[in-house]
Amino acid sequence: MGENSIKLRRSMLFVPGANAAMISNSFIYKPDSIMFDLEDSVALKEKDGARMLVVQALKHPFYREIEKIVRVNSLTSEYGKEDVKAVVSAGVNVVRLPKTDSAQDVLDMEQEIESAEKYFGIEVGRTKMLAAVESALGILNAKEIAFSTKRLIGIALGAEDYVRDIKTERSPDGIELLFARSSILHAARAAGIMAFDTVFSDANNEEGFLREATLIKQLGFDGKSLVNPRQIELIHNLYAPTQKEVDFAKQVIEAAEEALKKGSGVVSLNGKMVDNPIIERAKLVLQKAELSGIRE
């Protein structure tokens, strides 16, 4: 997924797999991706029912236009393999692995996905993967995880299990997550894939959500998992370029084209030299403005 064909994944809306009401209408909120959950949000006695509900949603025409992600149960549980078979056969776009501690976890899951693809006559490699890292071990192995397979679209932080693992709890400023976030981000960028932040669980605290979303955007994250549909518009607006950024980007591109016409290797704008990273960034800003509009 190069810079030239950006797929926006600013918002990934969590939908509990056993919640029939939410499953039946979540597409109306228009997040970039919908993530149906078969793991932590589903009670043991509801696992099989939730799987059936999610499979129906995956096949439903209303969900055709949106990227569909399913968080399956771990392969070490009795539900994992059944989950993978069912969602792959129903045409899921991305399988989200819970609790990824090592590259081997990713490869084991990939093997299950591949055998399901072969069994159901689906093109091998069509089903993508997203690894959620939720432990100290996973964070220390983030680089190996990020480079483990070409199927990975990205890695995500799962903060609740992670803070428990490092023996602390979440705080409003998130200082305890800084190392984990930075590790995930650098591993993802080194491997050329995306980085996604954890959910902000205080669903009605818009100010707190915006503060956290602003922080992770500044760190470089592509987007965030969300629990409240109201957070979608907030984060989409936050990720949209401002008018000022768009105007500057246009000037940079014009200056670069001007220099090319003149056959000059040096691009300058308002008396300042403009180097290649600035030109690349300007192209990205214009692409994002085209996809997501201008920030209000």
PDB file of C-alpha atoms in Angstrom:
ATOM      1  CA  MET A   1       0.000   0.000   0.000  1.00  0.00           C
ATOM      2  CA  GLY A   2       2.167   2.864  -1.244  1.00  0.00           C
ATOM      3  CA  GLU A   3       1.701   6.571  -0.598  1.00  0.00           C
ATOM      4  CA  ASN A   4       0.167   6.832  -4.081  1.00  0.00           C
ATOM      5  CA  SER A   5      -2.931   4.788  -3.296  1.00  0.00           C
ATOM      6  CA  ILE A   6      -3.905   5.760   0.192  1.00  0.00           C
ATOM      7  CA  LYS A   7      -6.773   3.902   1.799  1.00  0.00           C
ATOM      8  CA  LEU A   8      -7.989   5.953   4.732  1.00  0.00           C
ATOM      9  CA  ARG A   9      -8.423   4.042   7.978  1.00  0.00           C
ATOM     10  CA  ARG A  10      -8.947   6.933  10.376  1.00  0.00           C
ATOM     11  CA  SER A  11     -11.888   5.292  12.108  1.00  0.00           C
ATOM     12  CA  MET A  12     -12.378   1.610  12.921  1.00  0.00           C
ATOM     13  CA  LEU A  13     -15.751   1.160  14.641  1.00  0.00           C
ATOM     14  CA  PHE A  14     -15.910  -1.730  17.130  1.00  0.00           C
ATOM     15  CA  VAL A  15     -19.174  -3.684  16.901  1.00  0.00           C
ATOM     16  CA  PRO A  16     -19.762  -6.470  19.476  1.00  0.00           C
ATOM     17  CA  GLY A  17     -20.544  -9.645  17.521  1.00  0.00           C
ATOM     18  CA  ALA A  18     -23.456 -10.691  19.752  1.00  0.00           C
ATOM     19  CA  ASN A  19     -25.222  -7.331  19.513  1.00  0.00           C
ATOM     20  CA  ALA A  20     -27.765  -7.932  16.753  1.00  0.00           C
ATOM     21  CA  ALA A  21     -29.092  -4.357  16.858  1.00  0.00           C
ATOM     22  CA  MET A  22     -25.662  -2.802  16.357  1.00  0.00           C
ATOM     23  CA  ILE A  23     -24.728  -5.309  13.674  1.00  0.00           C
ATOM     24  CA  SER A  24     -27.905  -4.542  11.743  1.00  0.00           C
ATOM     25  CA  ASN A  25     -27.272  -0.787  11.427  1.00  0.00           C
ATOM     26  CA  SER A  26     -23.589   0.089  11.999  1.00  0.00           C
ATOM     27  CA  PHE A  27     -23.002   0.756   8.291  1.00  0.00           C
ATOM     28  CA  ILE A  28     -25.134   3.932   8.547  1.00  0.00           C
ATOM     29  CA  TYR A  29     -22.378   5.696  10.527  1.00  0.00           C
ATOM     30  CA  LYS A  30     -19.879   5.469   7.638  1.00  0.00           C
ATOM     31  CA  PRO A  31     -16.628   4.736   9.482  1.00  0.00           C
ATOM     32  CA  ASP A  32     -13.611   3.916   7.266  1.00  0.00           C
ATOM     33  CA  SER A  33     -13.700   0.332   8.583  1.00  0.00           C
ATOM     34  CA  ILE A  34     -16.138  -1.691  10.664  1.00  0.00           C
ATOM     35  CA  MET A  35     -14.680  -4.179  13.102  1.00  0.00           C
ATOM     36  CA  PHE A  36     -17.011  -6.934  14.223  1.00  0.00           C
ATOM     37  CA  ASP A  37     -15.761  -8.519  17.430  1.00  0.00           C
ATOM     38  CA  LEU A  38     -16.031 -12.220  18.253  1.00  0.00           C
ATOM     39  CA  GLU A  39     -13.507 -12.075  21.084  1.00  0.00           C
ATOM     40  CA  ASP A  40     -13.605 -10.086  24.350  1.00  0.00           C
ATOM     41  CA  SER A  41     -17.014  -8.441  23.936  1.00  0.00           C
ATOM     42  CA  VAL A  42     -18.782 -11.791  23.441  1.00  0.00           C
ATOM     43  CA  ALA A  43     -19.690 -14.092  26.357  1.00  0.00           C
ATOM     44  CA  LEU A  44     -18.663 -17.754  26.006  1.00  0.00           C
ATOM     45  CA  LYS A  45     -22.242 -18.999  25.685  1.00  0.00           C
ATOM     46  CA  GLU A  46     -22.854 -16.529  22.831  1.00  0.00           C
ATOM     47  CA  LYS A  47     -19.752 -17.305  20.728  1.00  0.00           C
ATOM     48  CA  ASP A  48     -21.491 -19.523  18.164  1.00  0.00           C
ATOM     49  CA  GLY A  49     -24.498 -17.216  17.805  1.00  0.00           C
ATOM     50  CA  ALA A  50     -22.251 -14.182  17.386  1.00  0.00           C
ATOM     51  CA  ARG A  51     -20.273 -15.938  14.653  1.00  0.00           C
ATOM     52  CA  MET A  52     -23.500 -16.583  12.721  1.00  0.00           C
ATOM     53  CA  LEU A  53     -24.645 -12.968  13.096  1.00  0.00           C
ATOM     54  CA  VAL A  54     -21.293 -11.633  11.884  1.00  0.00           C
ATOM     55  CA  VAL A  55     -21.220 -14.004   8.896  1.00  0.00           C
ATOM     56  CA  GLN A  56     -24.681 -12.733   7.850  1.00  0.00           C
ATOM     57  CA  ALA A  57     -23.505  -9.116   8.147  1.00  0.00           C
ATOM     58  CA  LEU A  58     -20.374  -9.825   6.079  1.00  0.00           C
ATOM     59  CA  LYS A  59     -22.547 -11.120   3.254  1.00  0.00           C
ATOM     60  CA  HIS A  60     -25.146  -8.357   3.503  1.00  0.00           C
ATOM     61  CA  PRO A  61     -25.425  -5.872   0.594  1.00  0.00           C
ATOM     62  CA  PHE A  62     -25.583  -2.957   3.060  1.00  0.00           C
ATOM     63  CA  TYR A  63     -21.997  -3.736   4.088  1.00  0.00           C
ATOM     64  CA  ARG A  64     -20.712  -4.129   0.542  1.00  0.00           C
ATOM     65  CA  GLU A  65     -19.167  -0.656   0.299  1.00  0.00           C
ATOM     66  CA  ILE A  66     -17.297  -0.674   3.603  1.00  0.00           C
ATOM     67  CA  GLU A  67     -14.104  -2.405   4.726  1.00  0.00           C
ATOM     68  CA  LYS A  68     -15.048  -5.286   7.008  1.00  0.00           C
ATOM     69  CA  ILE A  69     -12.675  -6.437   9.748  1.00  0.00           C
ATOM     70  CA  VAL A  70     -13.385  -9.238  12.212  1.00  0.00           C
ATOM     71  CA  ARG A  71     -11.522  -9.750  15.465  1.00  0.00           C
ATOM     72  CA  VAL A  72     -11.508 -13.524  15.843  1.00  0.00           C
ATOM     73  CA  ASN A  73     -10.826 -15.548  18.961  1.00  0.00           C
ATOM     74  CA  SER A  74      -7.298 -16.732  19.573  1.00  0.00           C
ATOM     75  CA  LEU A  75      -6.277 -20.011  17.915  1.00  0.00           C
ATOM     76  CA  THR A  76      -5.504 -21.375  21.383  1.00  0.00           C
ATOM     77  CA  SER A  77      -9.222 -21.075  22.259  1.00  0.00           C
ATOM     78  CA  GLU A  78     -11.792 -23.607  21.060  1.00  0.00           C
ATOM     79  CA  TYR A  79     -13.439 -20.959  18.846  1.00  0.00           C
ATOM     80  CA  GLY A  80     -10.515 -19.539  16.854  1.00  0.00           C
ATOM     81  CA  LYS A  81     -10.358 -22.014  13.978  1.00  0.00           C
ATOM     82  CA  GLU A  82     -14.140 -22.024  13.467  1.00  0.00           C
ATOM     83  CA  ASP A  83     -14.119 -18.192  13.465  1.00  0.00           C
ATOM     84  CA  VAL A  84     -11.434 -18.046  10.777  1.00  0.00           C
ATOM     85  CA  LYS A  85     -13.172 -20.572   8.515  1.00  0.00           C
ATOM     86  CA  ALA A  86     -16.531 -18.829   8.833  1.00  0.00           C
ATOM     87  CA  VAL A  87     -15.368 -15.257   8.253  1.00  0.00           C
ATOM     88  CA  VAL A  88     -12.993 -16.127   5.400  1.00  0.00           C
ATOM     89  CA  SER A  89     -15.775 -18.031   3.600  1.00  0.00           C
ATOM     90  CA  ALA A  90     -18.072 -15.012   4.083  1.00  0.00           C
ATOM     91  CA  GLY A  91     -15.534 -12.746   2.360  1.00  0.00           C
ATOM     92  CA  VAL A  92     -14.105 -10.757   5.287  1.00  0.00           C
ATOM     93  CA  ASN A  93     -11.557  -8.140   4.129  1.00  0.00           C
ATOM     94  CA  VAL A  94      -9.276  -8.258   7.167  1.00  0.00           C
ATOM     95  CA  VAL A  95      -8.867 -10.698  10.060  1.00  0.00           C
ATOM     96  CA  ARG A  96      -7.775  -8.957  13.271  1.00  0.00           C
ATOM     97  CA  LEU A  97      -5.643 -11.162  15.511  1.00  0.00           C
ATOM     98  CA  PRO A  98      -6.095 -10.597  19.231  1.00  0.00           C
ATOM     99  CA  LYS A  99      -3.169 -10.648  21.671  1.00  0.00           C
ATOM    100  CA  THR A 100      -0.297 -10.948  19.179  1.00  0.00           C
ATOM    101  CA  ASP A 101       2.914 -11.675  21.096  1.00  0.00           C
ATOM    102  CA  SER A 102       5.218 -12.792  18.285  1.00  0.00           C
ATOM    103  CA  ALA A 103       5.672 -13.152  14.540  1.00  0.00           C
ATOM    104  CA  GLN A 104       4.871 -16.852  15.002  1.00  0.00           C
ATOM    105  CA  ASP A 105       1.348 -15.938  16.198  1.00  0.00           C
ATOM    106  CA  VAL A 106       0.844 -14.091  12.906  1.00  0.00           C
ATOM    107  CA  LEU A 107       2.211 -16.969  10.815  1.00  0.00           C
ATOM    108  CA  ASP A 108       0.019 -19.530  12.625  1.00  0.00           C
ATOM    109  CA  MET A 109      -3.050 -17.398  11.914  1.00  0.00           C
ATOM    110  CA  GLU A 110      -1.961 -16.890   8.306  1.00  0.00           C
ATOM    111  CA  GLN A 111      -1.785 -20.661   7.858  1.00  0.00           C
ATOM    112  CA  GLU A 112      -5.388 -21.045   9.075  1.00  0.00           C
ATOM    113  CA  ILE A 113      -6.536 -18.226   6.761  1.00  0.00           C
ATOM    114  CA  GLU A 114      -4.715 -19.727   3.794  1.00  0.00           C
ATOM    115  CA  SER A 115      -6.170 -23.191   4.278  1.00  0.00           C
ATOM    116  CA  ALA A 116      -9.660 -21.631   4.541  1.00  0.00           C
ATOM    117  CA  GLU A 117      -9.064 -19.691   1.307  1.00  0.00           C
ATOM    118  CA  LYS A 118      -8.000 -22.871  -0.477  1.00  0.00           C
ATOM    119  CA  TYR A 119     -10.913 -24.856   0.946  1.00  0.00           C
ATOM    120  CA  PHE A 120     -13.502 -22.287  -0.166  1.00  0.00           C
ATOM    121  CA  GLY A 121     -11.866 -21.557  -3.533  1.00  0.00           C
ATOM    122  CA  ILE A 122     -10.951 -17.988  -2.594  1.00  0.00           C
ATOM    123  CA  GLU A 123      -7.866 -16.435  -4.162  1.00  0.00           C
ATOM    124  CA  VAL A 124      -4.937 -17.075  -1.791  1.00  0.00           C
ATOM    125  CA  GLY A 125      -3.772 -13.827  -0.234  1.00  0.00           C
ATOM    126  CA  ARG A 126      -7.050 -11.965  -0.680  1.00  0.00           C
ATOM    127  CA  THR A 127      -7.810 -11.953   3.050  1.00  0.00           C
ATOM    128  CA  LYS A 128      -5.646  -9.363   4.798  1.00  0.00           C
ATOM    129  CA  MET A 129      -4.549  -9.320   8.425  1.00  0.00           C
ATOM    130  CA  LEU A 130      -4.249  -6.814  11.254  1.00  0.00           C
ATOM    131  CA  ALA A 131      -2.232  -7.694  14.369  1.00  0.00           C
ATOM    132  CA  ALA A 132      -3.329  -6.285  17.721  1.00  0.00           C
ATOM    133  CA  VAL A 133      -0.499  -6.049  20.240  1.00  0.00           C
ATOM    134  CA  GLU A 134      -1.616  -6.150  23.857  1.00  0.00           C
ATOM    135  CA  SER A 135       1.378  -7.158  26.009  1.00  0.00           C
ATOM    136  CA  ALA A 136       4.901  -6.124  26.950  1.00  0.00           C
ATOM    137  CA  LEU A 137       6.226  -9.092  24.964  1.00  0.00           C
ATOM    138  CA  GLY A 138       4.213  -8.070  21.907  1.00  0.00           C
ATOM    139  CA  ILE A 139       5.554  -4.514  22.106  1.00  0.00           C
ATOM    140  CA  LEU A 140       9.142  -5.771  22.318  1.00  0.00           C
ATOM    141  CA  ASN A 141       8.450  -7.984  19.272  1.00  0.00           C
ATOM    142  CA  ALA A 142       6.611  -5.267  17.315  1.00  0.00           C
ATOM    143  CA  LYS A 143       9.254  -5.102  14.581  1.00  0.00           C
ATOM    144  CA  GLU A 144       9.234  -8.868  13.904  1.00  0.00           C
ATOM    145  CA  ILE A 145       5.420  -8.836  13.957  1.00  0.00           C
ATOM    146  CA  ALA A 146       5.271  -5.937  11.464  1.00  0.00           C
ATOM    147  CA  PHE A 147       7.596  -7.697   9.011  1.00  0.00           C
ATOM    148  CA  SER A 148       6.046 -11.177   9.429  1.00  0.00           C
ATOM    149  CA  THR A 149       3.785 -11.345   6.343  1.00  0.00           C
ATOM    150  CA  LYS A 150       2.727  -9.347   3.303  1.00  0.00           C
ATOM    151  CA  ARG A 151      -0.898  -9.825   4.343  1.00  0.00           C
ATOM    152  CA  LEU A 152      -0.587  -7.384   7.243  1.00  0.00           C
ATOM    153  CA  ILE A 153      -2.239  -4.016   6.649  1.00  0.00           C
ATOM    154  CA  GLY A 154      -1.090  -2.783  10.026  1.00  0.00           C
ATOM    155  CA  ILE A 155      -0.606  -3.229  13.742  1.00  0.00           C
ATOM    156  CA  ALA A 156      -2.872  -1.929  16.472  1.00  0.00           C
ATOM    157  CA  LEU A 157      -2.423  -1.268  20.163  1.00  0.00           C
ATOM    158  CA  GLY A 158      -4.819  -2.916  22.622  1.00  0.00           C
ATOM    159  CA  ALA A 159      -4.261  -0.823  25.737  1.00  0.00           C
ATOM    160  CA  GLU A 160      -6.439  -2.477  28.378  1.00  0.00           C
ATOM    161  CA  ASP A 161      -4.539  -5.772  28.458  1.00  0.00           C
ATOM    162  CA  TYR A 162      -1.244  -3.962  27.915  1.00  0.00           C
ATOM    163  CA  VAL A 163      -1.503  -1.647  30.952  1.00  0.00           C
ATOM    164  CA  ARG A 164      -2.493  -4.631  33.100  1.00  0.00           C
ATOM    165  CA  ASP A 165       0.537  -6.511  31.804  1.00  0.00           C
ATOM    166  CA  ILE A 166       2.941  -3.688  32.685  1.00  0.00           C
ATOM    167  CA  LYS A 167       1.237  -3.320  36.089  1.00  0.00           C
ATOM    168  CA  THR A 168      -0.327   0.112  35.798  1.00  0.00           C
ATOM    169  CA  GLU A 169      -3.612   1.615  34.615  1.00  0.00           C
ATOM    170  CA  ARG A 170      -4.758   4.107  31.972  1.00  0.00           C
ATOM    171  CA  SER A 171      -4.408   7.804  32.742  1.00  0.00           C
ATOM    172  CA  PRO A 172      -5.971  10.840  31.012  1.00  0.00           C
ATOM    173  CA  ASP A 173      -2.657  11.964  29.458  1.00  0.00           C
ATOM    174  CA  GLY A 174      -1.643   8.424  28.448  1.00  0.00           C
ATOM    175  CA  ILE A 175       2.012   8.766  29.498  1.00  0.00           C
ATOM    176  CA  GLU A 176       2.055   5.020  30.328  1.00  0.00           C
ATOM    177  CA  LEU A 177       1.270   4.219  26.658  1.00  0.00           C
ATOM    178  CA  LEU A 178       3.931   6.404  25.063  1.00  0.00           C
ATOM    179  CA  PHE A 179       6.581   3.702  24.668  1.00  0.00           C
ATOM    180  CA  ALA A 180       4.048   1.183  23.325  1.00  0.00           C
ATOM    181  CA  ARG A 181       2.613   3.684  20.865  1.00  0.00           C
ATOM    182  CA  SER A 182       6.045   4.748  19.643  1.00  0.00           C
ATOM    183  CA  SER A 183       7.171   1.122  19.271  1.00  0.00           C
ATOM    184  CA  ILE A 184       4.102   0.176  17.233  1.00  0.00           C
ATOM    185  CA  LEU A 185       4.357   3.260  15.082  1.00  0.00           C
ATOM    186  CA  HIS A 186       8.051   2.759  14.264  1.00  0.00           C
ATOM    187  CA  ALA A 187       7.627  -0.955  13.567  1.00  0.00           C
ATOM    188  CA  ALA A 188       4.704  -0.234  11.237  1.00  0.00           C
ATOM    189  CA  ARG A 189       6.472   2.557   9.354  1.00  0.00           C
ATOM    190  CA  ALA A 190       9.671   0.517   8.999  1.00  0.00           C
ATOM    191  CA  ALA A 191       7.608  -2.275   7.421  1.00  0.00           C
ATOM    192  CA  GLY A 192       5.549   0.125   5.275  1.00  0.00           C
ATOM    193  CA  ILE A 193       2.223  -0.699   6.937  1.00  0.00           C
ATOM    194  CA  MET A 194      -0.301   1.239   9.055  1.00  0.00           C
ATOM    195  CA  ALA A 195      -0.479   1.921  12.792  1.00  0.00           C
ATOM    196  CA  PHE A 196      -3.740   2.087  14.740  1.00  0.00           C
ATOM    197  CA  ASP A 197      -4.383   3.366  18.218  1.00  0.00           C
ATOM    198  CA  THR A 198      -6.454   1.787  20.963  1.00  0.00           C
ATOM    199  CA  VAL A 199     -10.035   2.670  21.875  1.00  0.00           C
ATOM    200  CA  PHE A 200     -10.831   5.654  24.097  1.00  0.00           C
ATOM    201  CA  SER A 201     -13.219   3.925  26.436  1.00  0.00           C
ATOM    202  CA  ASP A 202     -14.927   6.877  28.147  1.00  0.00           C
ATOM    203  CA  ALA A 203     -17.517   6.972  25.341  1.00  0.00           C
ATOM    204  CA  ASN A 204     -19.225  10.247  26.286  1.00  0.00           C
ATOM    205  CA  ASN A 205     -16.127  12.336  27.006  1.00  0.00           C
ATOM    206  CA  GLU A 206     -15.652  14.157  23.683  1.00  0.00           C
ATOM    207  CA  GLU A 207     -13.015  16.533  24.998  1.00  0.00           C
ATOM    208  CA  GLY A 208     -10.883  13.669  26.343  1.00  0.00           C
ATOM    209  CA  PHE A 209     -11.328  11.753  23.095  1.00  0.00           C
ATOM    210  CA  LEU A 210     -10.205  14.730  20.987  1.00  0.00           C
ATOM    211  CA  ARG A 211      -7.186  15.280  23.218  1.00  0.00           C
ATOM    212  CA  GLU A 212      -6.110  11.654  22.802  1.00  0.00           C
ATOM    213  CA  ALA A 213      -6.873  11.637  19.061  1.00  0.00           C
ATOM    214  CA  THR A 214      -4.797  14.814  18.590  1.00  0.00           C
ATOM    215  CA  LEU A 215      -1.884  13.174  20.419  1.00  0.00           C
ATOM    216  CA  ILE A 216      -1.916   9.998  18.348  1.00  0.00           C
ATOM    217  CA  LYS A 217      -2.261  11.945  15.107  1.00  0.00           C
ATOM    218  CA  GLN A 218       0.790  14.001  16.097  1.00  0.00           C
ATOM    219  CA  LEU A 219       2.703  10.787  16.867  1.00  0.00           C
ATOM    220  CA  GLY A 220       1.940   9.635  13.309  1.00  0.00           C
ATOM    221  CA  PHE A 221      -0.878   7.087  13.690  1.00  0.00           C
ATOM    222  CA  ASP A 222      -3.212   6.428  10.752  1.00  0.00           C
ATOM    223  CA  GLY A 223      -6.287   6.163  12.906  1.00  0.00           C
ATOM    224  CA  LYS A 224      -7.987   4.754  15.959  1.00  0.00           C
ATOM    225  CA  SER A 225     -10.411   2.068  17.058  1.00  0.00           C
ATOM    226  CA  LEU A 226     -13.676   3.637  18.221  1.00  0.00           C
ATOM    227  CA  VAL A 227     -16.476   2.465  20.512  1.00  0.00           C
ATOM    228  CA  ASN A 228     -18.911   5.329  19.969  1.00  0.00           C
ATOM    229  CA  PRO A 229     -20.248   6.253  16.504  1.00  0.00           C
ATOM    230  CA  ARG A 230     -20.209   9.927  17.563  1.00  0.00           C
ATOM    231  CA  GLN A 231     -16.402   9.763  17.584  1.00  0.00           C
ATOM    232  CA  ILE A 232     -16.282   9.081  13.828  1.00  0.00           C
ATOM    233  CA  GLU A 233     -17.021  12.604  12.662  1.00  0.00           C
ATOM    234  CA  LEU A 234     -14.688  14.051  15.317  1.00  0.00           C
ATOM    235  CA  ILE A 235     -11.693  12.014  14.167  1.00  0.00           C
ATOM    236  CA  HIS A 236     -12.414  12.431  10.436  1.00  0.00           C
ATOM    237  CA  ASN A 237     -12.457  16.199  10.892  1.00  0.00           C
ATOM    238  CA  LEU A 238      -9.262  16.093  12.968  1.00  0.00           C
ATOM    239  CA  TYR A 239      -7.444  14.115  10.248  1.00  0.00           C
ATOM    240  CA  ALA A 240      -8.584  16.374   7.406  1.00  0.00           C
ATOM    241  CA  PRO A 241      -5.983  18.986   6.307  1.00  0.00           C
ATOM    242  CA  THR A 242      -6.691  22.641   7.094  1.00  0.00           C
ATOM    243  CA  GLN A 243      -7.238  25.186   4.322  1.00  0.00           C
ATOM    244  CA  LYS A 244      -3.839  26.681   5.197  1.00  0.00           C
ATOM    245  CA  GLU A 245      -2.100  23.304   4.753  1.00  0.00           C
ATOM    246  CA  VAL A 246      -3.844  22.768   1.408  1.00  0.00           C
ATOM    247  CA  ASP A 247      -2.890  26.241   0.122  1.00  0.00           C
ATOM    248  CA  PHE A 248       0.746  25.711   1.112  1.00  0.00           C
ATOM    249  CA  ALA A 249       0.790  22.243  -0.499  1.00  0.00           C
ATOM    250  CA  LYS A 250      -0.494  23.720  -3.774  1.00  0.00           C
ATOM    251  CA  GLN A 251       2.262  26.363  -3.718  1.00  0.00           C
ATOM    252  CA  VAL A 252       4.896  23.667  -3.114  1.00  0.00           C
ATOM    253  CA  ILE A 253       3.646  21.563  -6.048  1.00  0.00           C
ATOM    254  CA  GLU A 254       3.545  24.618  -8.324  1.00  0.00           C
ATOM    255  CA  ALA A 255       7.096  25.590  -7.344  1.00  0.00           C
ATOM    256  CA  ALA A 256       8.277  22.018  -8.024  1.00  0.00           C
ATOM    257  CA  GLU A 257       6.616  21.999 -11.454  1.00  0.00           C
ATOM    258  CA  GLU A 258       8.109  25.417 -12.233  1.00  0.00           C
ATOM    259  CA  ALA A 259      11.605  24.179 -11.347  1.00  0.00           C
ATOM    260  CA  LEU A 260      11.101  21.112 -13.520  1.00  0.00           C
ATOM    261  CA  LYS A 261      10.099  23.294 -16.492  1.00  0.00           C
ATOM    262  CA  LYS A 262      13.184  25.440 -16.063  1.00  0.00           C
ATOM    263  CA  GLY A 263      15.336  22.336 -15.751  1.00  0.00           C
ATOM    264  CA  SER A 264      16.506  23.540 -12.347  1.00  0.00           C
ATOM    265  CA  GLY A 265      17.364  20.929  -9.725  1.00  0.00           C
ATOM    266  CA  VAL A 266      16.602  23.375  -6.906  1.00  0.00           C
ATOM    267  CA  VAL A 267      13.021  24.121  -5.889  1.00  0.00           C
ATOM    268  CA  SER A 268      12.480  27.308  -3.928  1.00  0.00           C
ATOM    269  CA  LEU A 269       9.381  28.910  -2.474  1.00  0.00           C
ATOM    270  CA  ASN A 270       9.329  32.413  -0.944  1.00  0.00           C
ATOM    271  CA  GLY A 271      13.124  32.395  -0.976  1.00  0.00           C
ATOM    272  CA  LYS A 272      13.370  29.088   0.922  1.00  0.00           C
ATOM    273  CA  MET A 273      14.679  25.856  -0.547  1.00  0.00           C
ATOM    274  CA  VAL A 274      12.083  23.070  -0.733  1.00  0.00           C
ATOM    275  CA  ASP A 275      13.473  19.552  -0.536  1.00  0.00           C
ATOM    276  CA  ASN A 276      11.959  16.251  -1.609  1.00  0.00           C
ATOM    277  CA  PRO A 277      10.275  15.201   1.680  1.00  0.00           C
ATOM    278  CA  ILE A 278       8.342  18.502   1.673  1.00  0.00           C
ATOM    279  CA  ILE A 279       7.184  17.896  -1.910  1.00  0.00           C
ATOM    280  CA  GLU A 280       6.094  14.325  -1.043  1.00  0.00           C
ATOM    281  CA  ARG A 281       4.251  15.595   2.020  1.00  0.00           C
ATOM    282  CA  ALA A 282       2.482  18.238  -0.102  1.00  0.00           C
ATOM    283  CA  LYS A 283       1.252  15.539  -2.507  1.00  0.00           C
ATOM    284  CA  LEU A 284      -0.089  13.544   0.441  1.00  0.00           C
ATOM    285  CA  VAL A 285      -1.888  16.580   1.892  1.00  0.00           C
ATOM    286  CA  LEU A 286      -3.660  17.195  -1.432  1.00  0.00           C
ATOM    287  CA  GLN A 287      -4.621  13.531  -1.704  1.00  0.00           C
ATOM    288  CA  LYS A 288      -6.043  13.564   1.813  1.00  0.00           C
ATOM    289  CA  ALA A 289      -7.950  16.787   1.120  1.00  0.00           C
ATOM    290  CA  GLU A 290      -9.484  15.119  -1.936  1.00  0.00           C
ATOM    291  CA  LEU A 291     -10.520  12.086   0.106  1.00  0.00           C
ATOM    292  CA  SER A 292     -11.634  13.693   3.337  1.00  0.00           C
ATOM    293  CA  GLY A 293     -12.301  17.371   2.615  1.00  0.00           C
ATOM    294  CA  ILE A 294     -11.029  20.390   4.564  1.00  0.00           C
ATOM    295  CA  ARG A 295     -10.983  20.573   8.348  1.00  0.00           C
ATOM    296  CA  GLU A 296     -13.753  22.684   9.827  1.00  0.00           C
TER     297      GLU A 296
END
